[in-house]
Tab-separated table of C-alpha atoms in Angstrom:
chain	number	residue	atom	x	y	z
A	790	UNK	CA	70.427	72.828	-181.135
A	791	UNK	CA	68.891	75.671	-182.996
A	792	UNK	CA	66.266	74.974	-185.653
A	793	UNK	CA	69.061	74.839	-188.224
A	794	UNK	CA	70.257	71.654	-186.538
A	795	UNK	CA	66.926	70.297	-185.523
A	796	UNK	CA	65.435	68.178	-188.304
A	797	UNK	CA	66.212	64.674	-189.373
A	798	UNK	CA	65.272	66.344	-192.588
A	799	UNK	CA	63.283	69.430	-193.371
A	800	UNK	CA	60.345	67.170	-192.546
A	801	UNK	CA	60.662	68.016	-188.885
A	802	UNK	CA	57.098	69.386	-188.657
A	803	UNK	CA	55.588	67.741	-191.737
A	804	UNK	CA	54.220	64.300	-192.471
A	805	UNK	CA	54.167	64.018	-196.264
A	806	UNK	CA	55.976	61.174	-198.006
A	807	UNK	CA	56.406	62.126	-201.611
A	808	UNK	CA	59.012	59.922	-203.249
A	809	UNK	CA	59.790	56.240	-202.871
A	810	UNK	CA	63.378	55.390	-201.866
A	811	UNK	CA	64.029	53.328	-205.004
A	812	UNK	CA	63.109	56.341	-207.142
A	813	UNK	CA	66.023	58.421	-205.891
A	814	UNK	CA	69.261	58.237	-207.908
A	815	UNK	CA	72.528	59.661	-206.746
A	816	UNK	CA	74.717	59.325	-203.681
A	817	UNK	CA	76.161	61.133	-200.697
A	818	UNK	CA	79.547	62.792	-201.254
A	819	UNK	CA	81.788	65.417	-199.707
A	820	UNK	CA	80.891	68.896	-200.909
A	821	UNK	CA	83.432	71.153	-202.547
A	822	UNK	CA	83.644	74.917	-202.632
A	823	UNK	CA	81.876	74.861	-206.004
A	824	UNK	CA	78.792	73.434	-204.246
A	825	UNK	CA	78.516	76.397	-201.881
A	826	UNK	CA	75.943	78.454	-203.756
A	827	UNK	CA	73.554	75.557	-204.356
A	828	UNK	CA	73.938	74.262	-200.806
A	829	UNK	CA	73.191	77.724	-199.427
A	830	UNK	CA	70.092	77.893	-201.641
A	831	UNK	CA	68.992	74.490	-200.285
A	832	UNK	CA	69.632	75.698	-196.731
A	833	UNK	CA	67.480	78.777	-197.280
A	834	UNK	CA	64.687	76.566	-198.616
A	835	UNK	CA	64.752	73.948	-195.864
A	836	UNK	CA	65.556	75.949	-192.729
A	837	UNK	CA	62.093	77.564	-192.390
A	838	UNK	CA	60.378	74.198	-192.836
A	839	UNK	CA	62.125	72.826	-189.770
A	840	UNK	CA	61.533	75.736	-187.421
A	841	UNK	CA	59.006	75.275	-184.625
A	842	UNK	CA	55.506	76.572	-185.336
A	843	UNK	CA	55.197	80.232	-184.483
A	844	UNK	CA	58.794	81.156	-185.280
A	845	UNK	CA	58.617	84.705	-186.702
A	846	UNK	CA	59.495	84.847	-190.420
A	847	UNK	CA	61.768	87.786	-189.684
A	848	UNK	CA	63.837	85.631	-187.306
A	849	UNK	CA	64.139	82.914	-189.924
A	850	UNK	CA	65.152	85.402	-192.615
A	851	UNK	CA	67.736	87.013	-190.351
A	852	UNK	CA	69.217	83.646	-189.440
A	853	UNK	CA	69.508	82.620	-193.084
A	854	UNK	CA	71.074	85.927	-194.070
A	855	UNK	CA	73.689	85.790	-191.302
A	856	UNK	CA	74.364	82.071	-190.792
A	857	UNK	CA	73.635	80.195	-194.035
A	858	UNK	CA	75.347	82.179	-196.766
A	859	UNK	CA	77.400	80.797	-199.668
A	860	UNK	CA	80.450	82.177	-197.884
A	861	UNK	CA	79.714	80.019	-194.846
A	862	UNK	CA	79.340	76.918	-197.000
A	863	UNK	CA	82.562	77.641	-198.904
A	864	UNK	CA	84.382	77.931	-195.604
A	865	UNK	CA	82.938	74.687	-194.277
A	866	UNK	CA	83.739	72.811	-197.478
A	867	UNK	CA	87.359	73.980	-197.289
A	868	UNK	CA	87.872	73.358	-193.562
A	869	UNK	CA	89.699	70.431	-191.988
A	870	UNK	CA	87.520	70.802	-188.861
A	871	UNK	CA	84.266	70.403	-190.781
A	872	UNK	CA	82.716	67.776	-193.025
A	873	UNK	CA	80.100	69.099	-195.440
A	874	UNK	CA	78.151	66.325	-197.139
A	875	UNK	CA	75.621	66.570	-199.952
A	876	UNK	CA	73.249	64.087	-201.553
A	877	UNK	CA	73.716	64.619	-205.282
A	878	UNK	CA	71.403	62.973	-207.831
A	879	UNK	CA	73.518	64.135	-210.747
A	880	UNK	CA	71.340	67.118	-211.591
A	881	UNK	CA	70.707	68.799	-208.233
A	882	UNK	CA	71.396	68.490	-204.525
A	883	UNK	CA	68.652	66.719	-202.558
A	884	UNK	CA	70.052	67.255	-199.055
A	885	UNK	CA	73.074	68.204	-197.022
A	886	UNK	CA	74.690	67.596	-193.648
A	887	UNK	CA	77.382	69.450	-191.726
A	888	UNK	CA	79.673	68.019	-189.054
A	889	UNK	CA	81.913	70.088	-186.778
A	890	UNK	CA	84.953	68.982	-184.793
A	891	UNK	CA	85.515	70.990	-181.640
A	892	UNK	CA	84.112	72.150	-178.326
A	893	UNK	CA	80.346	72.780	-178.074
A	894	UNK	CA	79.399	76.448	-178.128
A	895	UNK	CA	77.299	76.293	-174.973
A	896	UNK	CA	78.034	75.170	-171.442
A	897	UNK	CA	74.890	73.025	-171.156
A	898	UNK	CA	75.664	70.820	-174.168
A	899	UNK	CA	79.347	70.579	-173.259
A	900	UNK	CA	78.424	69.464	-169.735
A	901	UNK	CA	75.870	66.965	-171.043
A	902	UNK	CA	78.292	65.264	-173.434
A	903	UNK	CA	81.150	65.306	-170.910
A	904	UNK	CA	78.955	63.787	-168.203
A	905	UNK	CA	77.617	61.095	-170.542
A	906	UNK	CA	81.013	60.125	-171.951
A	907	UNK	CA	83.420	60.905	-169.139
A	908	UNK	CA	85.749	62.760	-171.466
A	909	UNK	CA	86.564	66.335	-172.311
A	910	UNK	CA	86.110	67.949	-175.723
A	911	UNK	CA	86.783	67.878	-178.606
A	912	UNK	CA	83.699	66.086	-179.863
A	913	UNK	CA	82.099	65.735	-183.287
A	914	UNK	CA	78.770	67.533	-183.687
A	915	UNK	CA	76.149	66.797	-186.322
A	916	UNK	CA	75.360	70.465	-186.765
A	917	UNK	CA	72.905	70.306	-189.657
A	918	UNK	CA	71.056	67.703	-191.702
A	919	UNK	CA	68.356	68.727	-194.168
A	920	UNK	CA	66.454	67.260	-197.113
A	921	UNK	CA	64.738	68.965	-200.044
A	922	UNK	CA	60.957	68.988	-199.465
A	923	UNK	CA	60.340	67.338	-202.847
A	924	UNK	CA	61.882	64.068	-201.634
A	925	UNK	CA	60.798	63.826	-198.011
A	926	UNK	CA	60.502	60.249	-196.829
A	927	UNK	CA	62.482	58.992	-199.797
A	928	UNK	CA	65.586	57.770	-198.023
A	929	UNK	CA	67.809	60.825	-198.454
A	930	UNK	CA	67.947	61.571	-194.710
A	931	UNK	CA	68.980	57.998	-193.976
A	932	UNK	CA	71.684	58.080	-196.626
A	933	UNK	CA	72.984	61.373	-195.262
A	934	UNK	CA	73.038	59.983	-191.729
A	935	UNK	CA	75.016	56.933	-192.838
A	936	UNK	CA	77.444	59.246	-194.574
A	937	UNK	CA	77.606	61.445	-191.481
A	938	UNK	CA	78.476	58.498	-189.234
A	939	UNK	CA	81.329	57.572	-191.569
A	940	UNK	CA	82.492	61.184	-191.801
A	941	UNK	CA	82.424	61.559	-188.002
A	942	UNK	CA	84.729	58.574	-187.658
A	943	UNK	CA	87.151	60.201	-190.101
A	944	UNK	CA	86.885	63.715	-188.674
A	945	UNK	CA	87.382	62.670	-185.050
A	946	UNK	CA	88.303	58.983	-184.740
A	947	UNK	CA	86.929	57.577	-181.503
A	948	UNK	CA	85.394	60.874	-180.396
A	949	UNK	CA	81.800	61.237	-179.124
A	950	UNK	CA	79.274	62.079	-181.849
A	951	UNK	CA	76.469	64.347	-180.662
A	952	UNK	CA	73.742	66.702	-181.848
A	953	UNK	CA	71.052	69.028	-180.586
A	954	UNK	CA	67.467	69.147	-181.793
A	955	UNK	CA	64.425	71.195	-180.895
A	956	UNK	CA	62.455	69.603	-178.064
A	957	UNK	CA	59.206	70.051	-180.033
A	958	UNK	CA	60.527	68.282	-183.116
A	959	UNK	CA	59.257	64.788	-182.402
A	960	UNK	CA	59.774	63.522	-185.948
A	961	UNK	CA	63.446	64.427	-185.828
A	962	UNK	CA	63.851	62.837	-182.411
A	963	UNK	CA	62.392	59.568	-183.692
A	964	UNK	CA	64.793	59.605	-186.625
A	965	UNK	CA	67.771	60.255	-184.394
A	966	UNK	CA	66.801	57.496	-181.974
A	967	UNK	CA	66.525	55.122	-184.922
A	968	UNK	CA	70.012	56.245	-185.940
A	969	UNK	CA	71.513	55.326	-182.568
A	970	UNK	CA	71.254	58.602	-180.645
A	971	UNK	CA	69.946	58.952	-177.095
A	972	UNK	CA	68.978	62.051	-175.102
A	973	UNK	CA	71.668	63.027	-172.584
A	974	UNK	CA	70.671	66.582	-171.697
A	975	UNK	CA	68.977	69.849	-172.628
A	976	UNK	CA	70.046	73.330	-173.629
A	977	UNK	CA	68.565	76.692	-174.539
A	978	UNK	CA	69.515	78.189	-177.879
A	979	UNK	CA	68.654	81.689	-179.009
A	980	UNK	CA	67.520	82.332	-182.585
A	981	UNK	CA	66.614	85.906	-183.345
A	982	UNK	CA	64.586	87.166	-180.389
A	983	UNK	CA	63.402	83.741	-179.228
A	984	UNK	CA	64.910	81.141	-176.912
A	985	UNK	CA	64.460	77.562	-178.136
A	986	UNK	CA	64.392	74.535	-175.851
A	987	UNK	CA	66.673	71.858	-177.334
A	988	UNK	CA	67.537	68.293	-176.471
A	989	UNK	CA	71.146	67.153	-176.532
A	990	UNK	CA	71.600	63.677	-178.021
A	991	UNK	CA	74.627	61.386	-178.153
A	992	UNK	CA	75.157	58.450	-180.488
A	993	UNK	CA	75.529	55.502	-178.159
A	994	UNK	CA	75.032	52.519	-180.487
A	995	UNK	CA	75.080	51.615	-184.157
């Protein structure tokens, strides 16, 4: 998965814990088209924090400008092949997640999931999951993941649930393992002018 998919939160390459879980109000809900602008703003804030060290700022800016616009989020919120979730505390969005129903974009991830499950696509992908840096370690990522598991079951009942994450993002990998995912393969994903080495993970247990 590209860096946009890689973090368990935007804490992928950070260690700070800033807010206790019981201090966070709000809940996870499905996003609507009216949430698009704020979700895109949150995406622009969190995406650079999750990129591997050394990623050129120009590559990050280009990715945000072309892949994480309000128009993209409006489309995802209004699509029956996507589930866009947000953690809303009543005053602002603290995180978001995006699920996609379909065939993986790349051959490597499609082969990995097919080999691990013995079935052809479609699958459900956890494409993105990010948390506002102000509330890292506060339970938002866990709440989003629980919501994502429920949404995956609704979006593609009985279908494999997979994701990709950067191979250097050890914090994210630990979070995903805790959430029931296991590594089933690898892929290369290009962002800007750089190729990123990703792991392909499949949720194999609750």
